[in-house]
Coordinates of C-alpha atoms and ligand atoms in Angstrom, one line a residue:
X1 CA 6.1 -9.8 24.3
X2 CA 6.7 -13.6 24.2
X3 CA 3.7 -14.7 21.9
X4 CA 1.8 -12.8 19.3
X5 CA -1.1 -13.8 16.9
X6 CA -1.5 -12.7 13.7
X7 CA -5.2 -11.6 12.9
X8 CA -3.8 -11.6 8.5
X9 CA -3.7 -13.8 5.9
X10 CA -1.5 -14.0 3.2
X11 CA 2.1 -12.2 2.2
X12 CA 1.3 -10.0 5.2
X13 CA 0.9 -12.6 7.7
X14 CA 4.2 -14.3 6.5
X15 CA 5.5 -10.8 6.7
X16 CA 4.9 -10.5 10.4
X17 CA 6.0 -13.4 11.2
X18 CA 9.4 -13.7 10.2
X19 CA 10.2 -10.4 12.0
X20 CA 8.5 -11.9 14.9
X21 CA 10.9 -15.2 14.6
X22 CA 13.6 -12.4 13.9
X23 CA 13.3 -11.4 17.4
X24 CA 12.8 -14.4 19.1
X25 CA 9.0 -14.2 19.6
X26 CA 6.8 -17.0 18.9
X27 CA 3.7 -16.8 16.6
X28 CA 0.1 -17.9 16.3
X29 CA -1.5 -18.0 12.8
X30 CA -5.7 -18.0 12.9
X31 CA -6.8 -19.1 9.8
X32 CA -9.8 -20.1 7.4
X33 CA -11.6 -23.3 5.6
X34 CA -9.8 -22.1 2.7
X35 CA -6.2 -21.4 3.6
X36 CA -5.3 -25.1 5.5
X37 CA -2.6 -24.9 3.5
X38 CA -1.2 -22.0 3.1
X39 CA 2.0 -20.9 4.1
X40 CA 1.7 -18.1 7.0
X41 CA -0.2 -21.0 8.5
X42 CA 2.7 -23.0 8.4
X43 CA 4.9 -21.1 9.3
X44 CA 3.7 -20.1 12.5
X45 CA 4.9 -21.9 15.9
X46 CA 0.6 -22.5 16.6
X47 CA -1.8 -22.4 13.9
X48 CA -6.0 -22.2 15.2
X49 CA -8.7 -22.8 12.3
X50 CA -11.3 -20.2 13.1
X51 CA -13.7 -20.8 10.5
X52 CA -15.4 -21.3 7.4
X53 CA -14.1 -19.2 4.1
X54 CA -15.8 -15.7 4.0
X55 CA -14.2 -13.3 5.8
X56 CA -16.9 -12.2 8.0
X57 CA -17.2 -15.8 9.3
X58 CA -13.7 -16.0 9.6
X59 CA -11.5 -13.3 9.6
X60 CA -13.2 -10.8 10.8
X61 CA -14.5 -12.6 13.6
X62 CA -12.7 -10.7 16.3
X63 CA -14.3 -12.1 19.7
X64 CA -13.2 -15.5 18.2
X65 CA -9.7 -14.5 17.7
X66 CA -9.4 -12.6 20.8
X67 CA -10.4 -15.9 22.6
X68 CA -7.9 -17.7 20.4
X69 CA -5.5 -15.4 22.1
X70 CA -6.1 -15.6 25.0
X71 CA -6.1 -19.5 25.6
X72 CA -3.0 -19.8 23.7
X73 CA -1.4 -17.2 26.1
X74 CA -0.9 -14.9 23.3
X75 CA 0.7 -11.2 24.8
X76 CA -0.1 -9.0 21.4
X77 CA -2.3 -9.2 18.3
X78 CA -0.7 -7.9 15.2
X79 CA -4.1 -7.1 12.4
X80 CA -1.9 -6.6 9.2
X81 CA -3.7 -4.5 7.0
X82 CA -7.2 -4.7 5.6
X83 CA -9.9 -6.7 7.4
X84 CA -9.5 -5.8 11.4
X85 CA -6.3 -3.7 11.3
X86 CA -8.7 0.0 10.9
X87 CA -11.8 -1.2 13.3
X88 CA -11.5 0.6 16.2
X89 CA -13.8 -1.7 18.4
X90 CA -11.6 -4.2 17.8
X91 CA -8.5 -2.4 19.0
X92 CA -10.2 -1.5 22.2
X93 CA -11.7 -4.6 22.8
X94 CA -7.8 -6.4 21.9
X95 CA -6.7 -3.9 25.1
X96 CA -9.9 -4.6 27.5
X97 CA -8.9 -8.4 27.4
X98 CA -5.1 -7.4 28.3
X99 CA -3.9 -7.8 25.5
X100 CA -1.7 -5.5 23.4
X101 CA -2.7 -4.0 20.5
X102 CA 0.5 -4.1 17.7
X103 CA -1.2 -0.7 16.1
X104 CA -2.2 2.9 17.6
X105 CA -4.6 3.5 20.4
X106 CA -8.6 3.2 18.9
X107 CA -9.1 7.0 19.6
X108 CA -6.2 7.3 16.4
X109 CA -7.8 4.8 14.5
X110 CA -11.2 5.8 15.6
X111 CA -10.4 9.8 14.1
X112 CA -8.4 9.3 11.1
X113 CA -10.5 6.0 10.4
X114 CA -13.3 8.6 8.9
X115 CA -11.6 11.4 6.4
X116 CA -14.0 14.2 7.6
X117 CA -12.9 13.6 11.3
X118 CA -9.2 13.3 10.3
X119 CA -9.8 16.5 8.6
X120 CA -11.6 18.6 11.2
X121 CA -8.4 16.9 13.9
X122 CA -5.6 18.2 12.2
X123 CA -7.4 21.9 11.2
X124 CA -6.0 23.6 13.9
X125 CA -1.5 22.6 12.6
X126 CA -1.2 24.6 9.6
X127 CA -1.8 21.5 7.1
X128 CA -2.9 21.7 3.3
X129 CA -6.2 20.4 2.5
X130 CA -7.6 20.0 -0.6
X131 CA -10.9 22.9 -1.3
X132 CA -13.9 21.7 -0.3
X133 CA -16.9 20.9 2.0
X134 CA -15.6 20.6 5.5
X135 CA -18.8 18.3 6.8
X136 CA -21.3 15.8 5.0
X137 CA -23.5 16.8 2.7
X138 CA -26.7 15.3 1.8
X139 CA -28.4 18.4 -0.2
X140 CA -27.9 18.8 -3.6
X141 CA -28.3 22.6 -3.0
X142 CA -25.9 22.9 -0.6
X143 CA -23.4 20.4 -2.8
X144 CA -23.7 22.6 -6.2
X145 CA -23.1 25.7 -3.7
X146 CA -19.9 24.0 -2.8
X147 CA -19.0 23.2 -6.6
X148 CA -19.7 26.7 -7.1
X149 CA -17.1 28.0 -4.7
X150 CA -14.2 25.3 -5.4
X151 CA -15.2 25.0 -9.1
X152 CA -15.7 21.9 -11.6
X153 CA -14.4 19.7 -11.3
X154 CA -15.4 18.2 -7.9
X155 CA -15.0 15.0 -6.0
X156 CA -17.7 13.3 -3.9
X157 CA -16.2 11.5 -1.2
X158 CA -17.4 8.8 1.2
X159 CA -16.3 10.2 4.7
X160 CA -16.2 6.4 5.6
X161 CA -14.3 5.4 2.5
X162 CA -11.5 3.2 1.8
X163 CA -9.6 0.8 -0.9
X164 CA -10.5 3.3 -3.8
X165 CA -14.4 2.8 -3.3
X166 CA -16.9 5.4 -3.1
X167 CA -15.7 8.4 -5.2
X168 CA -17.7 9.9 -7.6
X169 CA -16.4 12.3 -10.2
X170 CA -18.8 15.5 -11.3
X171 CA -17.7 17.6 -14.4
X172 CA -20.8 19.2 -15.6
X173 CA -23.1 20.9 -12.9
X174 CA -26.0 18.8 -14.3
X175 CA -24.4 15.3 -13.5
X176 CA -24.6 16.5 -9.7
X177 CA -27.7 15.5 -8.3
X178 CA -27.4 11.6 -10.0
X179 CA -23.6 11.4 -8.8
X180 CA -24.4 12.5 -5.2
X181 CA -27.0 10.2 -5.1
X182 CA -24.8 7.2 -6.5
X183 CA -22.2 8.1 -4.1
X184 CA -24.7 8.4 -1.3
X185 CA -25.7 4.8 -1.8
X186 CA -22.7 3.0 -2.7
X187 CA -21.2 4.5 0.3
X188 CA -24.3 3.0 2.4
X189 CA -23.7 -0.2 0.8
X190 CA -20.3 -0.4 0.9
X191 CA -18.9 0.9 4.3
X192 CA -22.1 1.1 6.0
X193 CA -22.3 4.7 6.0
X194 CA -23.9 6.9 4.0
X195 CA -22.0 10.5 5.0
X196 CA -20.4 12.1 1.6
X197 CA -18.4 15.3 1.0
X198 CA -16.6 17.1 -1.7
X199 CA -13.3 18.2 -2.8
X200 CA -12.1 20.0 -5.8
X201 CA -10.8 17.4 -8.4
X202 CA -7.4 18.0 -8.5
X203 CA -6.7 17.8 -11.9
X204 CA -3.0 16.0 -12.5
X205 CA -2.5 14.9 -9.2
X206 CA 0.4 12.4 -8.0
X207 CA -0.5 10.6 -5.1
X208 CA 2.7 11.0 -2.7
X209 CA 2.6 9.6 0.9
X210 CA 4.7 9.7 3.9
X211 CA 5.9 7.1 6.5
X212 CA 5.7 8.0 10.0
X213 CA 6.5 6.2 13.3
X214 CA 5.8 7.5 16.4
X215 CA 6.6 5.9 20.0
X216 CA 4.3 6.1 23.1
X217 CA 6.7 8.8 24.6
X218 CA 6.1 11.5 22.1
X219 CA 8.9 11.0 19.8
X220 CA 7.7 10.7 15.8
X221 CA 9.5 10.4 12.8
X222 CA 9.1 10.1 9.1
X223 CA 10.6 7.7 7.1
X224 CA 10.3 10.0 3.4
X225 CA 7.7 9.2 0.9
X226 CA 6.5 7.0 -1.4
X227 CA 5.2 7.5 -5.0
X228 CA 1.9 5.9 -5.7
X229 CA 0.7 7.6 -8.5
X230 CA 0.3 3.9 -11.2
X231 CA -3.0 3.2 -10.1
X232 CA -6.0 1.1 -11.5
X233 CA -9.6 1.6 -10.3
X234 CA -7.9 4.0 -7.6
X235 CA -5.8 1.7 -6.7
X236 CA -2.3 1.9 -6.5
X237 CA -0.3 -1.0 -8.3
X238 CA 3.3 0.3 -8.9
X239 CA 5.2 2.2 -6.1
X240 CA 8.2 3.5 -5.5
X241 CA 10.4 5.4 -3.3
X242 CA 11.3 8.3 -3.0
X243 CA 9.7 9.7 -5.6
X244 CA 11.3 11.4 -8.7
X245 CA 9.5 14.5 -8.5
X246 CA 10.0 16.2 -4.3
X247 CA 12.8 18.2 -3.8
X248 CA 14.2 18.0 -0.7
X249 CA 12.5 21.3 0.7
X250 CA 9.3 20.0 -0.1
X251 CA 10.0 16.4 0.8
X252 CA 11.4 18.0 4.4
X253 CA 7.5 20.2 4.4
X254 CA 6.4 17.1 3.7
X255 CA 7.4 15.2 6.3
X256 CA 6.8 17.7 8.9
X257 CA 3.3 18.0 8.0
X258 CA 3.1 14.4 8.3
X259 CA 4.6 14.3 11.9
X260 CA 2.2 17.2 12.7
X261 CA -1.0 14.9 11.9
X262 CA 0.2 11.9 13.7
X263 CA 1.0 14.2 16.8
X264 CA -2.6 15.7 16.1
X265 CA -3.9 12.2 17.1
X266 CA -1.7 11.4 19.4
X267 CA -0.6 8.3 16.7
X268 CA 1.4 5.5 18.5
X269 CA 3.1 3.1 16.2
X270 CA 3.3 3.1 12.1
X271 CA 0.9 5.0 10.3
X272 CA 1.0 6.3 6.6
X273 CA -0.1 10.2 5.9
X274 CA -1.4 10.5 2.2
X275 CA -1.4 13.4 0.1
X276 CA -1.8 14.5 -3.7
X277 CA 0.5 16.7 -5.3
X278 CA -0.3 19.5 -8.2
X279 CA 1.9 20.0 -11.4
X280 CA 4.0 23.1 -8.9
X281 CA 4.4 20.9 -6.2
X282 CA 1.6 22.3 -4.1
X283 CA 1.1 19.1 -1.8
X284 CA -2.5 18.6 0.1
X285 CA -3.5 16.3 2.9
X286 CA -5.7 13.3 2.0
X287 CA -5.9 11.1 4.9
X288 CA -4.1 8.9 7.0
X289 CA -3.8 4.9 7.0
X290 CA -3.7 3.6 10.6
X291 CA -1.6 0.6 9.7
X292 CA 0.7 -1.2 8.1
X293 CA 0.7 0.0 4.1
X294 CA 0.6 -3.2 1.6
X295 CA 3.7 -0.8 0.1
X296 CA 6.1 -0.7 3.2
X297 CA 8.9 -2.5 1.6
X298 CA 9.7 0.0 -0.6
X299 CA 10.6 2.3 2.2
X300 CA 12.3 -0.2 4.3
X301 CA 14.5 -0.7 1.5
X302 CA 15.8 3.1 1.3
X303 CA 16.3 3.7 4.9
X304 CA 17.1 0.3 6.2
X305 CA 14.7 -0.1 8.7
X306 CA 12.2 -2.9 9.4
X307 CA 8.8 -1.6 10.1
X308 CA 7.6 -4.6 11.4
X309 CA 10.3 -4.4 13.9
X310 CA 9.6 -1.4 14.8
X311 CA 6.0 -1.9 15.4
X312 CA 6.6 -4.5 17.9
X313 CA 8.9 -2.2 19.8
X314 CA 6.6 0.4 20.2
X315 CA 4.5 -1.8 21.3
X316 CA 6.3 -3.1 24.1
X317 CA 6.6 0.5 25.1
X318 CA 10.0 0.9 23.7
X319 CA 11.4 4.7 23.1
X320 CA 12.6 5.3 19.2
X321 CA 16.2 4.4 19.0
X322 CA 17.0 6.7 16.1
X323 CA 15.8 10.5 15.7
X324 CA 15.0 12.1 12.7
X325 CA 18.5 13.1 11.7
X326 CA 19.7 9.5 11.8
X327 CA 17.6 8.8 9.0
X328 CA 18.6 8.8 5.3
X329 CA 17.5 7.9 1.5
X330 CA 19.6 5.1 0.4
X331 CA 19.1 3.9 -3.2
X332 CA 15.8 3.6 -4.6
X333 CA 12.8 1.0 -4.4
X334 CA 10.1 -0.1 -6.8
X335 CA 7.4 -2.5 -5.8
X336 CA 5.0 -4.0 -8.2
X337 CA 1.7 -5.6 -7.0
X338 CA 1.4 -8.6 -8.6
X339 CA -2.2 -9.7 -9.1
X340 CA -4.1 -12.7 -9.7
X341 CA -5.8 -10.3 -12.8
X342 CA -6.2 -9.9 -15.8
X343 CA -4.8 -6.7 -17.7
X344 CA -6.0 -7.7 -21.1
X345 CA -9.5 -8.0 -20.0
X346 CA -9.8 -4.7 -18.1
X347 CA -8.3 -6.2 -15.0
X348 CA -10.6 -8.9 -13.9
X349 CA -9.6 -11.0 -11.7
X350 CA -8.7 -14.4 -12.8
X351 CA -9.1 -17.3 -10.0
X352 CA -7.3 -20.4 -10.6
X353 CA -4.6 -22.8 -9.1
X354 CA -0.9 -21.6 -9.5
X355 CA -0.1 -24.9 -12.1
X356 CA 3.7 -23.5 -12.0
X357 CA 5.3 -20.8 -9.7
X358 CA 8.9 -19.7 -9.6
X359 CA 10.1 -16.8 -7.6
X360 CA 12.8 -14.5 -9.6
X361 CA 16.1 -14.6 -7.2
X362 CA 19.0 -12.4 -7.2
X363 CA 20.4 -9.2 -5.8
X364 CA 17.9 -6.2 -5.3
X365 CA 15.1 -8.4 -5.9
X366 CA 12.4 -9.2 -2.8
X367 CA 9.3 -11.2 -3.2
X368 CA 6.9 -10.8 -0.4
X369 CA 3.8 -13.3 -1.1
X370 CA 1.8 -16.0 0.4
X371 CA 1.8 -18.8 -2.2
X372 CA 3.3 -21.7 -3.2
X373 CA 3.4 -23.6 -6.2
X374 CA -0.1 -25.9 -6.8
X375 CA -1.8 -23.6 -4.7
X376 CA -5.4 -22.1 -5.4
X377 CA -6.1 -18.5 -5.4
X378 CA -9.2 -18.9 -3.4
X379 CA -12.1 -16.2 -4.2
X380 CA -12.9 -15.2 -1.1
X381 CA -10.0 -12.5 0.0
X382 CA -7.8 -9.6 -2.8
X383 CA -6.2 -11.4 -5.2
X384 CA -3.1 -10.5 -4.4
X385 CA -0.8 -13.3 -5.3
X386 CA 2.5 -11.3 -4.8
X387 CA 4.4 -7.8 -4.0
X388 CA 7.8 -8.1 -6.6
X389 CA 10.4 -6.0 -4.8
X390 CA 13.3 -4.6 -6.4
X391 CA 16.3 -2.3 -5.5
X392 CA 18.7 -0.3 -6.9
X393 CA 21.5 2.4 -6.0
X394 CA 19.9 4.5 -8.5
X395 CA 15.8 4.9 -10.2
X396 CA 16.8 3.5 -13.4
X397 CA 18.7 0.2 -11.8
X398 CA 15.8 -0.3 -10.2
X399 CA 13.5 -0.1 -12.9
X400 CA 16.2 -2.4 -15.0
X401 CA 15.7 -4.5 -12.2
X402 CA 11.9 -4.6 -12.0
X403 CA 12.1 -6.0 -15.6
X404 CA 14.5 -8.6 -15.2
X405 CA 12.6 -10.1 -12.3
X406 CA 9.6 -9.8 -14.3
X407 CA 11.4 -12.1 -17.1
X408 CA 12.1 -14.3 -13.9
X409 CA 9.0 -14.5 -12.4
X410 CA 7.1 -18.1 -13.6
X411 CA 3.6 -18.0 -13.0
X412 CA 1.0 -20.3 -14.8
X413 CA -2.5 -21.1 -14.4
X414 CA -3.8 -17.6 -13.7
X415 CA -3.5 -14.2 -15.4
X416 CA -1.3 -11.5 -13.6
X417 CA -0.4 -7.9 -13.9
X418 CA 3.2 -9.1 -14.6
X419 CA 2.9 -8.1 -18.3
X420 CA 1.4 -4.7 -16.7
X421 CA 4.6 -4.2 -14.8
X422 CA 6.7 -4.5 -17.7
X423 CA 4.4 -2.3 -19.8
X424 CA 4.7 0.5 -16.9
X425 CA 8.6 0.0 -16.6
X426 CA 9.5 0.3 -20.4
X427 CA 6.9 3.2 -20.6
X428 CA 8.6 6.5 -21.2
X429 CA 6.2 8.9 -18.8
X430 CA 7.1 6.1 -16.1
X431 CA 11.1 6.0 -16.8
X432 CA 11.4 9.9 -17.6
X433 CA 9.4 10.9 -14.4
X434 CA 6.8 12.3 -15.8
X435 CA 3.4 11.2 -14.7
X436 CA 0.4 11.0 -12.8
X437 CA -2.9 9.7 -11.5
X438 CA -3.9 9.0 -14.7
X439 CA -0.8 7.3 -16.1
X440 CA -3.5 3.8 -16.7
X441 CA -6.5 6.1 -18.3
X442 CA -3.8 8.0 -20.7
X443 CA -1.3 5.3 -21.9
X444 CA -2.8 2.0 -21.0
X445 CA -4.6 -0.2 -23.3
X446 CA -4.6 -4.0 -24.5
X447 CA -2.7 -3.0 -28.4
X448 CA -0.2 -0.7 -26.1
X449 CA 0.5 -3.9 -23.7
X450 CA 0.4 -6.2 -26.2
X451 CA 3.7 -4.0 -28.2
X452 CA 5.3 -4.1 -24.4
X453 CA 5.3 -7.8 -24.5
X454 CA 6.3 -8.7 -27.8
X455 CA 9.5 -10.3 -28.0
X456 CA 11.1 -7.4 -29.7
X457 CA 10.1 -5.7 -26.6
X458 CA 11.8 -8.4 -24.4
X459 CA 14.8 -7.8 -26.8
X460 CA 15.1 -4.6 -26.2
X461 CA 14.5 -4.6 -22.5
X462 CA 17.5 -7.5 -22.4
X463 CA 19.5 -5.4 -24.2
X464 CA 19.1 -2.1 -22.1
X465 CA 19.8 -4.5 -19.3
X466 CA 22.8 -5.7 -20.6
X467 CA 24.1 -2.4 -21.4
X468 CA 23.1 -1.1 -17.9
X469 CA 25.5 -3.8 -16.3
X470 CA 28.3 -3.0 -18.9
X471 CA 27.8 1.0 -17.6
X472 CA 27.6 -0.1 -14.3
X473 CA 30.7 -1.9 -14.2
X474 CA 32.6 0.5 -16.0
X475 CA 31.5 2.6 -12.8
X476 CA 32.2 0.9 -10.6
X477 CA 28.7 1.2 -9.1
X478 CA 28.8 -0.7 -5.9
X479 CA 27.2 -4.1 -5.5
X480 CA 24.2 -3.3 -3.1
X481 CA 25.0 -4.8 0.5
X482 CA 24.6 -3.8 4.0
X483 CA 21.5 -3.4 6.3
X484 CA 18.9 -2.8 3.6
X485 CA 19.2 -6.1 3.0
X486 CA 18.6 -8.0 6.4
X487 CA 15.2 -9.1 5.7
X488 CA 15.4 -10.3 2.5
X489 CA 15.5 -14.5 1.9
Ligands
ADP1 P1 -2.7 0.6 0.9 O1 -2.8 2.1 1.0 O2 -2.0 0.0 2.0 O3 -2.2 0.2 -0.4 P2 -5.3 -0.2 0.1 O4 -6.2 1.0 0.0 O5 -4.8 -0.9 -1.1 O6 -4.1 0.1 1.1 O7 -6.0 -1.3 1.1 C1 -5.3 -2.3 1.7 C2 -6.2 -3.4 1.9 O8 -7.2 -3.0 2.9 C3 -7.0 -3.9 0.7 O9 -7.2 -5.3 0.8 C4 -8.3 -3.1 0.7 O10 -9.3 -3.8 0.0 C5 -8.5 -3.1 2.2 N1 -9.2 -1.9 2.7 C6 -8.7 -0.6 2.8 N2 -9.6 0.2 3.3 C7 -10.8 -0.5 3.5 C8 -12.1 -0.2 4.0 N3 -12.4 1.0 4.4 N4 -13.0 -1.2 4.0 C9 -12.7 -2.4 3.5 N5 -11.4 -2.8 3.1 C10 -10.5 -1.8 3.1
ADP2 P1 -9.0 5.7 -0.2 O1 -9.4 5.8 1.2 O2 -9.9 4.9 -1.1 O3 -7.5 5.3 -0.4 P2 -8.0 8.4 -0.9 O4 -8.7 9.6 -0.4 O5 -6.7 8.0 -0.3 O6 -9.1 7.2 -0.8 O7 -7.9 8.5 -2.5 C1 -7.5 7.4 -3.3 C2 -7.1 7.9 -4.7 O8 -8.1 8.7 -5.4 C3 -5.9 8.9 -4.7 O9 -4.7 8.3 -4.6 C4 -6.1 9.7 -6.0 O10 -5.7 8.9 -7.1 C5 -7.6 9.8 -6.1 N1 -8.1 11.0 -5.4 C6 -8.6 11.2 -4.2 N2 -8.9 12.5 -3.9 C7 -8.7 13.2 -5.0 C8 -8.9 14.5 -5.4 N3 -9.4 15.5 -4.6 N4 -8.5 14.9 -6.7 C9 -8.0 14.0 -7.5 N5 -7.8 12.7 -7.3 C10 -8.2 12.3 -6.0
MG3 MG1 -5.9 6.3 0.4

């Protein structure tokens, strides 16, 4: 692979491409009305304007992109994640034009793409799943039968579903019929399918997924887990890894199960397995992420390998250079998603131009974005401004980190979830360990967030800083060095 295009936007596109520079390959940005000047356009050795704003006129245009590719003499077409990176069609069609296809085969995308499918394909290797209805439902009969069996609460699922959308909680057998309805149609609306099914509510769940890579020769890994329990909306905002809860037996179950669904689909490249985790550790299989996960960082940062890197080999055909036992946890990773939002108004998003934006620096601290100072955040794509990075040889160094980056971080002109991150990382269920899916709906709200961000707060942060550098000097704690940090600026 000489040439590849990158069919992204944003932090991921920049992402992409510097590991493509890394290694000597040349890049192709396609890119919208709205992002002339943004920076993965830049960057890139060729950059093609494909169209007006919206995505779907842009974007998500694949025939245009593909043609893009193919009269710049492009060899591979990396998606990112989020717009084309899960379509199938657009895989398969990538591959009819000669071209190759920086992600699994359309078949893998194609199965685990729809979580009833995923499901019924990895039945038959001994996996977890979460109780519940094994195939759509559309009779409320047949759905308070189900409820019946697994009992209240229950979940109603959109077998098409994705980004948090299309799940509907029931907690009272009379708030059935309306919910499946609701759920029904969003799921229409939304993904353009209206196929729904059901699993027990898990009640105090941690969302805990595993990295896997898997070469075209049959060889997979996994690179551990990441925690992604902080969520908003169903949407994960703070991750880390690995997470403070797994012990190593169930981290190793983990992981096996994890290889056992990618080799269930024959999975070729990096792919995510997700699962939710009970109070005793009990661990079920949600559903796997055919892509590159917006969280990846964290992960590279404890075993040292570039997934991006590793992407592109695989899909040159390459055979894994490193086996499971070659892999280790090194320190531990936080990553904050840093959104143009607002968390004192419920999390709206709040559009703007960047008036001033400074990037914290220093050791342990990564910023992956797509912005520049004087830039606008257009409207038309996630609001994502920023993924704030941080490392440190131990959970609470990289918490101590997170904060003093957050002090760092400059960013005027737009609400962000900056003060959010600082509210999570001075939070004691976050710093003790102790939390779950609901960590937003039980601790968060503005007067809570407002006492995080006081000054005393800041004080008190800066102090527990300044002590943590005193301990860590007095043992001797290593300055953090080495390969984790070869793709940081
Ligand atoms: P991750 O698990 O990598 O954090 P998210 O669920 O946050 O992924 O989604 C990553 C991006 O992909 C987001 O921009 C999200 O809106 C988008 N996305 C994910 N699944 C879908 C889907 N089925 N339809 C539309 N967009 C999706
Ligand atoms: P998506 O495709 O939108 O990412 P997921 O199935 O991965 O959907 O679920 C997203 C989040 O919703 C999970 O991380 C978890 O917080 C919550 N969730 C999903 N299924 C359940 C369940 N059965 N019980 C409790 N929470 C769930
Ligand atoms: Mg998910």
């Amino acid at each position: 692979m000489k040439k590849i295009l990158v069919a992204n936007r944003g932090e991921i596109a920049l992402r992409v491409m510097r590991t493509a520079r890394k290694m000597g390959i040349k890049t192709v940005a396609v890119f919208s009305e709205a992002d002339r000047e943004a920076p993965h356009v830049r960057f890139a050795d060729e950059a093609v304007c494909i169209g007006p704003p919206p995505s779907n006129r842009s974007y998500l245009l694949g025939d245009k992109i593909i043609e893009t590719a193919l009269s710049l003499g492009v060899d591979g077409i990396h998606p990112g994640y989020g717009f084309l990176s899960e379509n199938a069609a657009f895989a398969q069609k990538v591959q009819d034009a000669g071209l190759i296809f920086i992600g699994p085969d359309p078949y893998a995308i194609e199965v685990m793409g729809n979580k009833l499918a995923a499901k019924d394909a990895v039945k038959g290797y001994d996996i977890p799943m979460v109780p519940g209805a094994e195939s759509a439902i559309s009779d409320v009969e047949e759905a308070q039968e189900i409820a019946r069996q697994v009992g209240l609460p229950i979940l109603i699922k959109a077998a098409a579903g994705g980004g948090g959308k299309g799940m509907r909680i029931v907690e009272h057998e009379q708030e059935l019929p309306a919910q499946m309805e609701r759920a029904i149609s969003e799921a229409q609306s939304a993904f353009g399918d209206g196929a729904v099914f059901i699993e027990k509510y898990i009640a105090s769940p941690r969302h805990i997924e595993i990295q896997v890579l898997a070469d075209s020769h049959g060889n997979v890994v996994h690179l551990f887990e990441r925690e992604c329990s902080v969520q908003r909306r169903h949407q994960k905002v703070v991750e880390e890894a690995p997470s403070s809860v797994l012990t190593p037996e169930v981290r190793a179950a983990m992981g096996q199960a994890a290889v056992m669904v990618a080799k269930a689909c024959r999975y070729k490249g990096a792919g995510t397995v997700e699962f939710l985790i009970d109070e005793h550790l009990n661990f079920y299989f949600l559903e796997m992420n055919t892509r590159l996960q917006v969280e990846h960082p964290v992960t590279e940062l404890i075993s040292g390998v570039d997934l991006v890197e590793q992407q592109i080999r695989i899909a040159r055909g390459e055979t894994l250079s490193f086996t499971q036992d070659d892999l280790h946890i090194r320190g531990h990773a936080l990553e904050l998603r840093v959104y143009a939002e607002d968390p004192y108004d419920n999390f709206h998003p709040s559009i703007g131009k960047l008036e001033v934006y400074r990037r914290p620096r220093g050791e342990g601290i990564r910023v992956d974005d797509g912005f520049e100072e004087g830039m606008d955040i257009p409207i038309y794509y996630d609001p994502m401004i920023a993924k704030l990075i941080t490392y440190g040889e131990t959970r609470s160094a990289a918490i101590h980190r997170m904060l003093e980056a957050i002090e760092m971080y400059q960013i005027e002109g737009v609400a962000t979830t900056l003060p959010f991150g600082k509210f999570v990382c001075q939070h004691e269920a976050f710093t003790s360990g102790h939390f779950d899916t609901h960590f937003v709906q039980h601790y968060f709200n503005i007067e809570a967030l407002k006492e995080s961000n006081r000054e005393e707060g800041l004080y008190a942060a800066l102090l527990a800083l300044q002590l943590y550098t005193e301990e860590k000097k007095k043992l001797h704690i290593p300055e953090v060095g080495g390969s984790n940090w070869k793709y940081f600026r």
